[in-house]
Coordinates of C-alpha atoms and ligand atoms in Angstrom, one line a residue:
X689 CA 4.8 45.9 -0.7
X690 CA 6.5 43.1 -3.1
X691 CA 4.7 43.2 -6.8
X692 CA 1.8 40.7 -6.4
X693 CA 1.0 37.9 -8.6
X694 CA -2.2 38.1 -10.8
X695 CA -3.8 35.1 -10.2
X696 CA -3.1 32.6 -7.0
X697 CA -4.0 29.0 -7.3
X698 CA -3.9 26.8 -4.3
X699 CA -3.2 23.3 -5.2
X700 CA -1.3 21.6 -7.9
X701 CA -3.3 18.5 -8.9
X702 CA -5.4 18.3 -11.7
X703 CA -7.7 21.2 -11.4
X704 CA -4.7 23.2 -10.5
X705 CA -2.4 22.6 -12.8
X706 CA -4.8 21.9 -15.8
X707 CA -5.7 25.7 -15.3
X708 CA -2.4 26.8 -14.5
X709 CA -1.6 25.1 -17.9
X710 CA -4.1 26.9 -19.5
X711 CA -3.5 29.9 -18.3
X712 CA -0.1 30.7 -18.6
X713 CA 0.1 31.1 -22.4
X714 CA -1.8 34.5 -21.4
X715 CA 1.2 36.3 -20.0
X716 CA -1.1 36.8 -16.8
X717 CA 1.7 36.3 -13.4
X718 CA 0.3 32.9 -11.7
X719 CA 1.8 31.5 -8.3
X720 CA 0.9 27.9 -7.5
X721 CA 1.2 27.6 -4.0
X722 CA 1.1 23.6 -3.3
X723 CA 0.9 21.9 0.5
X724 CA 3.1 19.2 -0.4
X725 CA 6.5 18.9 -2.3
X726 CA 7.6 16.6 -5.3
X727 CA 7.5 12.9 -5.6
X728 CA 11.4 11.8 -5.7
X729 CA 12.5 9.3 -8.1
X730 CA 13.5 6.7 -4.9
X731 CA 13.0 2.7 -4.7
X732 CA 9.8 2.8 -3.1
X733 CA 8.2 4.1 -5.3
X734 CA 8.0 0.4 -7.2
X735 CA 8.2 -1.2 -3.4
X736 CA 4.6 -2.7 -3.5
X737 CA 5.5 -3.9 -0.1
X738 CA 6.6 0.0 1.1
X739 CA 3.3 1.1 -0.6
X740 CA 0.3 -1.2 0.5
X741 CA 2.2 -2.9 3.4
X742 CA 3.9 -0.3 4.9
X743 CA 1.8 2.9 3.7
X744 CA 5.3 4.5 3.4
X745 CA 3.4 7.3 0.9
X746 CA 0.2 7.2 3.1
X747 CA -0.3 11.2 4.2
X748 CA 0.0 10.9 8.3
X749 CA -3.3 12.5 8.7
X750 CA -6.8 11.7 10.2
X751 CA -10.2 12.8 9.6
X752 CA -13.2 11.9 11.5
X753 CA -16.6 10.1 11.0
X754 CA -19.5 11.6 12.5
X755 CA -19.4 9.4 15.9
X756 CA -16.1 10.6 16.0
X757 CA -13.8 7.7 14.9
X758 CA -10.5 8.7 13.8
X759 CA -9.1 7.4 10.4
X760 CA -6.3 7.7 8.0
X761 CA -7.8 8.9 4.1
X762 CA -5.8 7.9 1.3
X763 CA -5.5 11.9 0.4
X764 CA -1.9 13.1 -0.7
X765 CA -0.3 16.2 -0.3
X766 CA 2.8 16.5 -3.5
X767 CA 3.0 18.1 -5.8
X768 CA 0.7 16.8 -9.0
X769 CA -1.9 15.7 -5.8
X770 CA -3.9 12.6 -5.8
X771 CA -3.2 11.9 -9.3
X772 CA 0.2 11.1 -9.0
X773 CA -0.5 7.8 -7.2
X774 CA -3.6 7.4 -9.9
X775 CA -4.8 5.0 -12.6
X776 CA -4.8 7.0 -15.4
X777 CA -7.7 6.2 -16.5
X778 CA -8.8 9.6 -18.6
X779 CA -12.1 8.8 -20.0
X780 CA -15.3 11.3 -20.4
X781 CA -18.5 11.3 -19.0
X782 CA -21.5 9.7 -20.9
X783 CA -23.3 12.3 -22.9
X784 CA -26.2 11.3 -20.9
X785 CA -24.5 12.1 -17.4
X786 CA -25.0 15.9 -18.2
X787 CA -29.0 15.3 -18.1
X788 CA -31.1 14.2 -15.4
X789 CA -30.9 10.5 -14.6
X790 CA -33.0 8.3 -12.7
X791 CA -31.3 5.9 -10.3
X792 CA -32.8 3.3 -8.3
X793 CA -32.6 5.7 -5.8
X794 CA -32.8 9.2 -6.5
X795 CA -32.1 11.5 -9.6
X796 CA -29.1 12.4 -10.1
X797 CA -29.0 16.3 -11.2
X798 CA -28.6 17.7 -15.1
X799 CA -25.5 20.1 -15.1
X800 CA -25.9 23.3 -16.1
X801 CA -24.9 23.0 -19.4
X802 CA -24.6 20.1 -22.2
X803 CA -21.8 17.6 -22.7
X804 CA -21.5 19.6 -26.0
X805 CA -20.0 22.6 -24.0
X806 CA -17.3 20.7 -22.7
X807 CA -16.5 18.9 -25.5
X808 CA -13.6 20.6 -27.3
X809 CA -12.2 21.2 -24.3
X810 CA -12.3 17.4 -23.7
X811 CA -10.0 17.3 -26.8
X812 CA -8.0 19.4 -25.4
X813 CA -7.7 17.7 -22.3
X814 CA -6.8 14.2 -23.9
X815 CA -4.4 16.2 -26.3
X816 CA -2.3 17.7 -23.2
X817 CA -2.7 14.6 -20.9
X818 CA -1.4 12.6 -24.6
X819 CA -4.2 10.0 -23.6
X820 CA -4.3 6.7 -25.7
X821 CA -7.2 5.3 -26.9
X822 CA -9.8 3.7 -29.6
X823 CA -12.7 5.1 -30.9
X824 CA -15.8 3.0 -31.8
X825 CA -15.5 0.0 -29.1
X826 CA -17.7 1.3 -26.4
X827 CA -21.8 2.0 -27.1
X828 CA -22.2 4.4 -24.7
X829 CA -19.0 6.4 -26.0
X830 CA -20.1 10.3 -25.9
X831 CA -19.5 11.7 -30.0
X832 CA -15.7 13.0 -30.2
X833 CA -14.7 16.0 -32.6
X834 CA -11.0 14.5 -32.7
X835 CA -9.9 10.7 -32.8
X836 CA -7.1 10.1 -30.1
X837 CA -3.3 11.1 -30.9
X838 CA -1.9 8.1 -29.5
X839 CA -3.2 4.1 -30.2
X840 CA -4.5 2.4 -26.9
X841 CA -1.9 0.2 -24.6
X842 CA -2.2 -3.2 -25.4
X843 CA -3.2 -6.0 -24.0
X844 CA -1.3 -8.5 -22.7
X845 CA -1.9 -12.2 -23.2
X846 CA -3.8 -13.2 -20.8
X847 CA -5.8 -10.6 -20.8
X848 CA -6.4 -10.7 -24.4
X849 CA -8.2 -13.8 -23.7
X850 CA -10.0 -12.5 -20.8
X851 CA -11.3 -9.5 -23.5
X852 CA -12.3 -12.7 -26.1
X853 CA -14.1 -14.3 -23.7
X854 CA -16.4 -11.7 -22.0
X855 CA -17.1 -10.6 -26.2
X856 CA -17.9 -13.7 -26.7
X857 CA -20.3 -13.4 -24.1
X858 CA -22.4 -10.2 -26.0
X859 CA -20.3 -7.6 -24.2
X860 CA -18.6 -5.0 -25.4
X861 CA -15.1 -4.5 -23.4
X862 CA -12.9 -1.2 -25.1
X863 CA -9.9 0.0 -24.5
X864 CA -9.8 2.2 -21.4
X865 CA -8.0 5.8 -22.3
X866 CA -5.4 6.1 -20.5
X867 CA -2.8 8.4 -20.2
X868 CA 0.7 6.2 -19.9
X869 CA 3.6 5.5 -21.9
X870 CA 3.4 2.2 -21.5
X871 CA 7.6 1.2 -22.6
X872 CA 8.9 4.5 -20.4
X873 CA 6.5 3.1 -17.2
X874 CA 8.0 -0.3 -17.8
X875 CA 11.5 0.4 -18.4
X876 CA 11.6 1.6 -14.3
X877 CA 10.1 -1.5 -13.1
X878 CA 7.9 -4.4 -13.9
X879 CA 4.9 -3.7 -11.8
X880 CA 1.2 -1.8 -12.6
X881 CA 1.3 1.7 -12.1
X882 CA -2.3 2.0 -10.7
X883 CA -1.7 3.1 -7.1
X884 CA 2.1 3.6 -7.5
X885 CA 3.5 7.0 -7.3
X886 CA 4.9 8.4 -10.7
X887 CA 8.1 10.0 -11.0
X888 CA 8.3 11.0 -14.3
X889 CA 8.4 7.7 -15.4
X890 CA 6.0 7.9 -18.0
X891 CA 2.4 8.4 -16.3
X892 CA 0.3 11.4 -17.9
X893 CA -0.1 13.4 -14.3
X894 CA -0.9 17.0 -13.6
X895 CA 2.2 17.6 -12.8
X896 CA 4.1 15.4 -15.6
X897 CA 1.5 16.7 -18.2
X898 CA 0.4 19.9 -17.4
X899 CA 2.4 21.5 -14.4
X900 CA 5.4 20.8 -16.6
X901 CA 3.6 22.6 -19.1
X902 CA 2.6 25.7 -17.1
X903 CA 6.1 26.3 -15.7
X904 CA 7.6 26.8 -18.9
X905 CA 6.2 30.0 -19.4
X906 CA 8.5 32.7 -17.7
X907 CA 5.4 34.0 -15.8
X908 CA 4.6 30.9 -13.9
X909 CA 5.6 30.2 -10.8
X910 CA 5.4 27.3 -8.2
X911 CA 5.8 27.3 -4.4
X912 CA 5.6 24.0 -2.6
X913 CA 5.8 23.5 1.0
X914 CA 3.2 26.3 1.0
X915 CA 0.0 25.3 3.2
X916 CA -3.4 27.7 2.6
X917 CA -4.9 28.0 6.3
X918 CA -7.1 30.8 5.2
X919 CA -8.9 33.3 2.6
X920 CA -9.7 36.8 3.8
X921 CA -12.3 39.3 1.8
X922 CA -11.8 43.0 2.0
X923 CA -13.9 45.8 3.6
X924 CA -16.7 44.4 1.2
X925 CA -17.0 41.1 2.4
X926 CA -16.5 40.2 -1.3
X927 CA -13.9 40.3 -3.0
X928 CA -10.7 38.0 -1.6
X929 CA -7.8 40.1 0.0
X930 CA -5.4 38.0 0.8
X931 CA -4.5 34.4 0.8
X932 CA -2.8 33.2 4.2
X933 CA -0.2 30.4 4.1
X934 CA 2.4 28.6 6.0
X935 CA 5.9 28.2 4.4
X936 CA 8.3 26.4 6.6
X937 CA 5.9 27.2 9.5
X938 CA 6.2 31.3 8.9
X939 CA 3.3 32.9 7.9
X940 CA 3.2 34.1 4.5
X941 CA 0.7 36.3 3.0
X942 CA -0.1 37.4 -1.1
X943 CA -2.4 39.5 -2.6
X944 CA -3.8 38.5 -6.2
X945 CA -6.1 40.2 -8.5
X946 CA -7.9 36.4 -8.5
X947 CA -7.7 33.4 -6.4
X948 CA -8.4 29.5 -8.2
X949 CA -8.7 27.5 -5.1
X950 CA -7.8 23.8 -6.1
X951 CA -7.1 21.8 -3.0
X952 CA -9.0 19.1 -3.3
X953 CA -13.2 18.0 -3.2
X954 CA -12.8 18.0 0.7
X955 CA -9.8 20.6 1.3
X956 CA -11.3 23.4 -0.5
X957 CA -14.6 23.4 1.2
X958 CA -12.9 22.9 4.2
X959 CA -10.9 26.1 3.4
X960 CA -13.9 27.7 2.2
X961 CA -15.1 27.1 5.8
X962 CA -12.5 27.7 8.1
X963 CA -12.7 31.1 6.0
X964 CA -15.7 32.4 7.8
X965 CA -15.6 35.9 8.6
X966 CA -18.3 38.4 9.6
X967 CA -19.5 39.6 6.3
X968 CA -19.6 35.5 5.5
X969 CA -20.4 34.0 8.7
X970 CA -21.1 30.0 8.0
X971 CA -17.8 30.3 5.3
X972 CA -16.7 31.9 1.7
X973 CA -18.7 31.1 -0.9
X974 CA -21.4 29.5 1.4
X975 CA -24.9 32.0 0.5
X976 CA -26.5 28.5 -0.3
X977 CA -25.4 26.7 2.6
X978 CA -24.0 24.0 0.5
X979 CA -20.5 24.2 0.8
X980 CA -19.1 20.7 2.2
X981 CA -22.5 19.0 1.0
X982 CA -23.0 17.0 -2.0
X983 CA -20.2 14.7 -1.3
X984 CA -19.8 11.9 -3.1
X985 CA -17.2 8.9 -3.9
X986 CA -18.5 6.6 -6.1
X987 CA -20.0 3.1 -4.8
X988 CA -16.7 1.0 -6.0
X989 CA -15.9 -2.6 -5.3
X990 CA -12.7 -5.1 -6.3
X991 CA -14.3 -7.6 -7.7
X992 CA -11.9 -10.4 -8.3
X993 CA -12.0 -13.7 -10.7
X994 CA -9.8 -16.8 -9.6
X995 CA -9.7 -19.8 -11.7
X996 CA -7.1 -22.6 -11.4
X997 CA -6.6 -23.0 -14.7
X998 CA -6.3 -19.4 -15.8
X999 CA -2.7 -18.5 -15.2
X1000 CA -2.2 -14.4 -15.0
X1001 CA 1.4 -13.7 -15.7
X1002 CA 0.4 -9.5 -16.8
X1003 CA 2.3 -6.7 -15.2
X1004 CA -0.1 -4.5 -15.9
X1005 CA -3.5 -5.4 -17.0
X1006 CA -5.5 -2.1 -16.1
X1007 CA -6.4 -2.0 -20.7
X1008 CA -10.2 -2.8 -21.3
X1009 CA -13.4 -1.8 -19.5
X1010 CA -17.2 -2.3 -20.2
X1011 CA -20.1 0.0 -20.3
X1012 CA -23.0 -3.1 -21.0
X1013 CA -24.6 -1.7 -17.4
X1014 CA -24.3 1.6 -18.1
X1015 CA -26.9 3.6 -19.1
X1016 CA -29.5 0.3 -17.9
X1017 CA -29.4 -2.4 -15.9
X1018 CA -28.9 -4.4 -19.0
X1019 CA -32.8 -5.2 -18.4
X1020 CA -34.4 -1.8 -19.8
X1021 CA -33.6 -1.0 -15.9
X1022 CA -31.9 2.0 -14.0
X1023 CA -28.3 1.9 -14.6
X1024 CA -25.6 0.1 -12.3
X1025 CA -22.2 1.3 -13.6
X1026 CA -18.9 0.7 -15.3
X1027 CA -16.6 -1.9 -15.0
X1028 CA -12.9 -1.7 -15.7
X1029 CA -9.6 -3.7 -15.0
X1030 CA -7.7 -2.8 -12.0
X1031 CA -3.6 -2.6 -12.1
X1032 CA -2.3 -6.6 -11.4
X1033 CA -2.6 -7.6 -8.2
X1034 CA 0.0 -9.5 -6.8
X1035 CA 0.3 -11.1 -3.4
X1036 CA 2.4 -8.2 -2.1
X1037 CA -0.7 -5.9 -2.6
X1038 CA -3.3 -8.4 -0.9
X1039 CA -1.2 -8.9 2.4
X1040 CA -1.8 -4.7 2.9
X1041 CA -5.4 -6.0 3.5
X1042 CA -5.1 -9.6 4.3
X1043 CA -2.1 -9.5 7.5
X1044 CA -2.5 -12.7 8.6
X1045 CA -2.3 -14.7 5.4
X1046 CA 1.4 -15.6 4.0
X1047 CA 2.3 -13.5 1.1
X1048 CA 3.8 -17.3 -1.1
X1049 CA -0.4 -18.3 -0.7
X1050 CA -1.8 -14.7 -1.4
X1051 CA 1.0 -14.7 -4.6
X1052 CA -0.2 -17.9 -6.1
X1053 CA -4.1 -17.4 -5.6
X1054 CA -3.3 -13.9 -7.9
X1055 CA -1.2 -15.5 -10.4
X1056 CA -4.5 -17.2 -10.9
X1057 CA -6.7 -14.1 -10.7
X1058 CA -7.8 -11.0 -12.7
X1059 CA -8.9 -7.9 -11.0
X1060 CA -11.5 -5.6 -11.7
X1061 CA -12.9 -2.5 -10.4
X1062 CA -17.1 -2.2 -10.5
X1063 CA -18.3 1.7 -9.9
X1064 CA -21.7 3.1 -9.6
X1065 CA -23.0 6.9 -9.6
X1066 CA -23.3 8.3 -6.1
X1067 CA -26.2 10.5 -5.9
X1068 CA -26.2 14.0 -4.8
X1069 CA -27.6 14.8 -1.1
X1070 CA -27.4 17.6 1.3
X1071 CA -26.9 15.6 4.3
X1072 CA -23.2 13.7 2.6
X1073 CA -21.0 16.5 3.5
X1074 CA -17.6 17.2 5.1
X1075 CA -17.6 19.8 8.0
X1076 CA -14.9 21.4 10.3
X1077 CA -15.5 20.7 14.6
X1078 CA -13.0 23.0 15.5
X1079 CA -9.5 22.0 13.9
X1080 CA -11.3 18.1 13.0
X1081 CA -12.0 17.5 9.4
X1082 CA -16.0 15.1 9.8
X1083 CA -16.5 13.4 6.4
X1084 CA -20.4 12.2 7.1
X1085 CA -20.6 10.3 4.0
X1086 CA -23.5 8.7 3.1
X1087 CA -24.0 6.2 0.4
X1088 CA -26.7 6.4 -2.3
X1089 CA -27.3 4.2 -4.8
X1090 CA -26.0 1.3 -2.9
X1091 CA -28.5 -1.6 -4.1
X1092 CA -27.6 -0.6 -7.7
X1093 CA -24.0 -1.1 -7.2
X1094 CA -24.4 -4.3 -5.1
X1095 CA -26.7 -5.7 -8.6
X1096 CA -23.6 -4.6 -10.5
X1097 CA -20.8 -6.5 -8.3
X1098 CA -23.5 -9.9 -8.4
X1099 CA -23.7 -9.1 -12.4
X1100 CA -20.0 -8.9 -12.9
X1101 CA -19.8 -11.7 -10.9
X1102 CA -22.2 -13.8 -12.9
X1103 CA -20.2 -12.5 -16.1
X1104 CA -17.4 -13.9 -14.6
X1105 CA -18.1 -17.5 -13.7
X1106 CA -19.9 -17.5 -17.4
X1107 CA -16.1 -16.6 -18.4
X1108 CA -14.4 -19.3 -16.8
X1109 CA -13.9 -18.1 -13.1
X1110 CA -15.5 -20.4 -10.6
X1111 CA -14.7 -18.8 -7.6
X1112 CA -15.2 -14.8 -8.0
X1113 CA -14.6 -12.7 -4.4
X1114 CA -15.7 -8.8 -4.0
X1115 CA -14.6 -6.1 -1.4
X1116 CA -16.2 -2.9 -1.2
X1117 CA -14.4 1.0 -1.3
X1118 CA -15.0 2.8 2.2
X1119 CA -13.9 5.8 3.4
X1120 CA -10.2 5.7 4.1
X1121 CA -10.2 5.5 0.1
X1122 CA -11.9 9.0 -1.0
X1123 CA -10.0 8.3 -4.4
X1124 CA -13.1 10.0 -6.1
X1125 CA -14.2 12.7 -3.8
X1126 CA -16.2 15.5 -5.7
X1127 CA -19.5 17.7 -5.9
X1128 CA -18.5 19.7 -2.1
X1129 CA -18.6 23.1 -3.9
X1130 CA -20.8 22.4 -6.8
X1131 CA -21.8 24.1 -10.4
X1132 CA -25.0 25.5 -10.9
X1133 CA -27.3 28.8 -12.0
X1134 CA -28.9 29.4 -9.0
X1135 CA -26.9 31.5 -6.0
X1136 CA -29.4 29.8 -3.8
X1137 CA -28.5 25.9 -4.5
X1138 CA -25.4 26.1 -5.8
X1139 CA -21.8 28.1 -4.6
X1140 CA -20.6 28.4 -8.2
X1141 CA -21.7 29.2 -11.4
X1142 CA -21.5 27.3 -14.7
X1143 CA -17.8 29.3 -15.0
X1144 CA -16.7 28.1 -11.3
X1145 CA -16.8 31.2 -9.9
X1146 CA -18.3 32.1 -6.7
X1147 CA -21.5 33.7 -6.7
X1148 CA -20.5 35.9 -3.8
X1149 CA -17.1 36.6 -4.4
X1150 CA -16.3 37.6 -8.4
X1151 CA -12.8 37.1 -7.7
X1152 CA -12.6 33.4 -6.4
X1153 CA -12.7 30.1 -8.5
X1154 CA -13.3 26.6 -7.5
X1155 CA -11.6 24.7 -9.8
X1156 CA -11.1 20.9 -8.6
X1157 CA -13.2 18.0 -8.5
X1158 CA -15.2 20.1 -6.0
X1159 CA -17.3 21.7 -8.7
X1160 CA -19.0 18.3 -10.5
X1161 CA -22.8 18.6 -9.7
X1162 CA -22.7 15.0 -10.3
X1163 CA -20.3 12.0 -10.1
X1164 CA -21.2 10.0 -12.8
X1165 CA -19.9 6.1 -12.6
X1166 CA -16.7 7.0 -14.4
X1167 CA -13.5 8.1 -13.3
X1168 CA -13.9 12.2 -12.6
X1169 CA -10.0 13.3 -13.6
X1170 CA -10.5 14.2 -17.8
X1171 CA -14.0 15.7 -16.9
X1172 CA -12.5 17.7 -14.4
X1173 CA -9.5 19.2 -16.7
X1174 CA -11.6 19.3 -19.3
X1175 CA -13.4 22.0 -17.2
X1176 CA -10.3 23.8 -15.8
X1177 CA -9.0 24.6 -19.4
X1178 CA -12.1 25.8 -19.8
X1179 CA -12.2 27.8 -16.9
X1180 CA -8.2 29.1 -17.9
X1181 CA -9.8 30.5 -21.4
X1182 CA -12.6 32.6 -19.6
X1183 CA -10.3 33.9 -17.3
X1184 CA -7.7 35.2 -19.8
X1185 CA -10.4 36.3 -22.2
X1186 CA -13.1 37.7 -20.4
X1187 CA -11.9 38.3 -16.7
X1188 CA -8.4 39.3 -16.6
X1189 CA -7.8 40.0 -20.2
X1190 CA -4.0 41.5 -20.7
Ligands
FAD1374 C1 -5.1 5.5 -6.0 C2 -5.9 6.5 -6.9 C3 -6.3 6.1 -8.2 C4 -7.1 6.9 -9.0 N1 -7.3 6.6 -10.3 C5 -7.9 7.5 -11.1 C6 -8.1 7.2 -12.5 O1 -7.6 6.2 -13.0 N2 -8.7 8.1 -13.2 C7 -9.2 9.3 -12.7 O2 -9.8 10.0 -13.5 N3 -9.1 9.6 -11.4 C8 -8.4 8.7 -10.6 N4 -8.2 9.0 -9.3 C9 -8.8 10.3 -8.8 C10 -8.0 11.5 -9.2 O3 -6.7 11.4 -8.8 C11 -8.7 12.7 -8.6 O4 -10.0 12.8 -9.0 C12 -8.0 14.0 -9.0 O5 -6.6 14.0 -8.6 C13 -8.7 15.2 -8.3 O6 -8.1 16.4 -8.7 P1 -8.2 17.7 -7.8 O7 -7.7 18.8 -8.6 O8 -9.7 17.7 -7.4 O9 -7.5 17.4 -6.4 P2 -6.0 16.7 -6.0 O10 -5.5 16.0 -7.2 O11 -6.3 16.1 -4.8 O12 -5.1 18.0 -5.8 C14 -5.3 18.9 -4.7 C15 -3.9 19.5 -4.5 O13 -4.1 20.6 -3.5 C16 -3.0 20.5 -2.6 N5 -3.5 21.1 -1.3 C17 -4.5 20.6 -0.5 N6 -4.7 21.4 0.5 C18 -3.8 22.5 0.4 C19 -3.6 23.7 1.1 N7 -4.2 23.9 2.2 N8 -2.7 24.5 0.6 C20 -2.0 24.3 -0.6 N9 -2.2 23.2 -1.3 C21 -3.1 22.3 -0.8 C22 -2.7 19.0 -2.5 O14 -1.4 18.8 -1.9 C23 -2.9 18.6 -3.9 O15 -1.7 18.7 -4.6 C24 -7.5 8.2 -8.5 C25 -7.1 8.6 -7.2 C26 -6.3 7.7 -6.4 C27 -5.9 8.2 -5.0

């Protein structure tokens, strides 16, 4: 048999190739075996009309709802994953996410350890994903051992005034962190880069910031084209054998000393499912019986201010946020969530959702608009999951914590018309956008409630980690991608010290 590799990961998006970027300084021999392949540097990838009009990125696949209704989720397979089409928006959680928190409706969990755990490893995070950022704007900003390494985009005109006006108003917009080099993104094209696929064109993604990283080191290898189907244990029913793939429809198998599965919130538990053997008959990893529970997706909504004498000429807006309804309703009430600028919306983007209006009318109404995004915590619950019926992929999401985010989208919107914009429309986030999937295979210390412990590891099997937005016992109302490397180099250091030491 060929030498095997020490340590397989299964997915090259942000929890794989934060870890894979962790891990390869230790010498250990990683394969990345990744679904998809790489994003090409081709026209459409600036073609707002290709990308919201025509879906020519949009992954050709369905999942199911539970009566059975086909749709397409906004999921992609490439290289980098999900984030490669994402806003870069790299921002932590709340020091008060990592402790219980009452919601209007329900409690969302405490994790099993402290935001003070994770935060070096935060640092560390912003430093490889070379986030930009200020300091000292935002109230509900969690302490920070390091200031950031780069200053924050700027803001352009109009939005400047936008920013003045909302501060003049008591609140307290910052500068969102982001990770993009704003002159290299702009030197491509004039357009946002929130939704559009990166190329190496200056956005901070896992595979721009950290794959890059990994496959320097001699040791490191990626495969692409290679799709997991399955996870098999040995005699035991523990430990993981083999990992089973597809590559150019043969099937492959490899052997590791350790397996980080990293597909994806809903693709790894549905790996961890299909995986059922007889020593592990409802799935891997699945003692608790929570495997493909706990989803969540954030409560989001665009919620969008027109004013006819506001004239919008940004390309790329997406720079300030605000945190005012946070940690309380404002009120001395349950929180509702954050607020943040979307990426410019032209009238190319709204035809994608509004067919039968010309694109000239949808064009001028947003070179009178601004965009923003309103997100509230979904709550933790057993009966949210994703299951497999037979080869069908059910997501039965269900909402929590929907009246909070409704009070949060009728707040911004009162903010708004205080600020100048009369006429203020809102569309909610379902589920053909599972942009924030997590908590499917979730972190905890007890075997009985949770697959993984605090280290990602699976209680049943000592060699397999979850590392991907699957393991976040909570999703916060902020956007899960720092949080989530933050943990995988984290994960990458107890591996190469403790677990697999050289
Ligand atoms: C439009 C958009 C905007 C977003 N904006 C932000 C933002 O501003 N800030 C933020 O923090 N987050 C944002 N997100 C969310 C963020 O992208 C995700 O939270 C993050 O990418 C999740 O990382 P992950 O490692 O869990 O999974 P993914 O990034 O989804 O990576 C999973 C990888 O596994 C691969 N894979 C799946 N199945 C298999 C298999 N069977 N075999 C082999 N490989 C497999 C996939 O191809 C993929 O590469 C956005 C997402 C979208 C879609």
């Amino acid at each position: 048999m060929a030498v095997q590799p020490d340590v397989v990961i299964i997915g090259s998006g942000i929890g794989g190739a934060t870890l894979a970027a962790g891990l390869a300084p230790s010498g250990l021999d990683i394969l990345i075996l990744e679904a998809g392949e790489r994003i090409e540097d081709r026209p459409e990838n600036r073609d707002q009309r290709a990308i919201f009009q025509r879906g020519y990125f949009r992954p050709q696949e369905s999942w199911f709802d539970r009566r059975g209704k086909a749709f397409n989720p906004g999921n992609y397979y490439n290289v980098g994953g999900n984030s490669k089409f994402f806003g870069a928006v790299l921002t932590r959680y709340r020091r008060e996410d990592f402790a219980e928190i009452r919601h209007r409706e329900g409690v969302s969990p405490a994790w099993p350890f402290g935001y003070e755990e994770l935060e070096p490893w935060y640092g560390k995070a912003e430093a490889l994903y070379q986030v930009r950022g200020t300091l000292g704007e935002d109230p509900t900003e969690p302490p920070h051992s390091m200031d950031y390494a780069f200053p924050p985009v700027p803001d352009e005109p109009p939005i400047a005034e936008v920013r003045a006006r909302l501060g003049a108003l008591g609140l307290h917009p910052y500068s969102l962190p982001l990770g993009i080099d704003i002159d290299r993104w702009l030197a491509k094209g004039k357009t946002p880069w929130d939704s559009h696929p990166n190329s190496f064109d200056g956005k901070m993604d896992a595979e721009t910031a950290a794959l890059t990283v990994a496959l320097q080191y001699p040791n490191t290898r990626l495969e692409t084209g290679a799709k997991v189907t399955r996870l098999t244990t040995g005699p035991d029913g523990r430990g993981i054998a083999a990992v089973h793939y597809t590559k150019n429809g043969e099937p492959c198998e490899v052997r590791p000393r350790l397996v980080v599965l990293s597909a994806g919130a809903v693709k790894s538990a549905i790996l961890l499912l299909a995986s059922a053997d007889d020593a592990n008959p409802t799935g891997l990893a699945n003692r608790s019986d929570q495997v493909g529970r706990n989803f969540m997706n954030h409560n989001a909504s665009a919620v969008i201010g027109i004013s006819p004498g506001f004239r919008n000429d940004a390309i790329y807006q997406k720079t300030f946020g605000f945190n005012d309804f946070y940690l309380s309703d404002g009120a001395g009430g349950e929180p509702l969530g954050n607020v943040q600028l979307l990426g410019k919306v032209s009238g190319r983007i709204l035809k994608g959702d509004l067919p039968a209006v010309p694109e000239w009318l949808l064009g001028i109404v947003a070179t009178h608009a601004i965009d923003f995004y309103a997100m509230s915590e979904d709550i933790p619950s057993p009966n949210s999951r994703v299951r497999l019926d037979g080869e069908r992929i059910v997501l039965e999401w269900q909402r929590s914590n929907w009246q909070a985010h409704l009070d949060l989208v009728k707040k911004l919107k009162a903010v708004l018309r205080a600020a100048g914009f009369p006429l203020v429309v809102s569309k909610p986030f379902d589920k053909r956008t599972p942009s924030h999937q997590c908590g499917t295979v979730r972190i905890g210390t007890d075997p009985a409630t949770a697959p993984l412990d605090p280290y990602c590891r699976a209680f049943d099997h000592p060699n397999l980690f979850v590392v991907d937005a699957s393991f976040l016992p909570s999703s916060a109302a902020v956007n899960p991608s720092l949080t989530i490397a933050a943990q995988a180099l984290r994960v990458a250091d107890h591996i190469a010290t403790k677990e697999l030491r050289q």
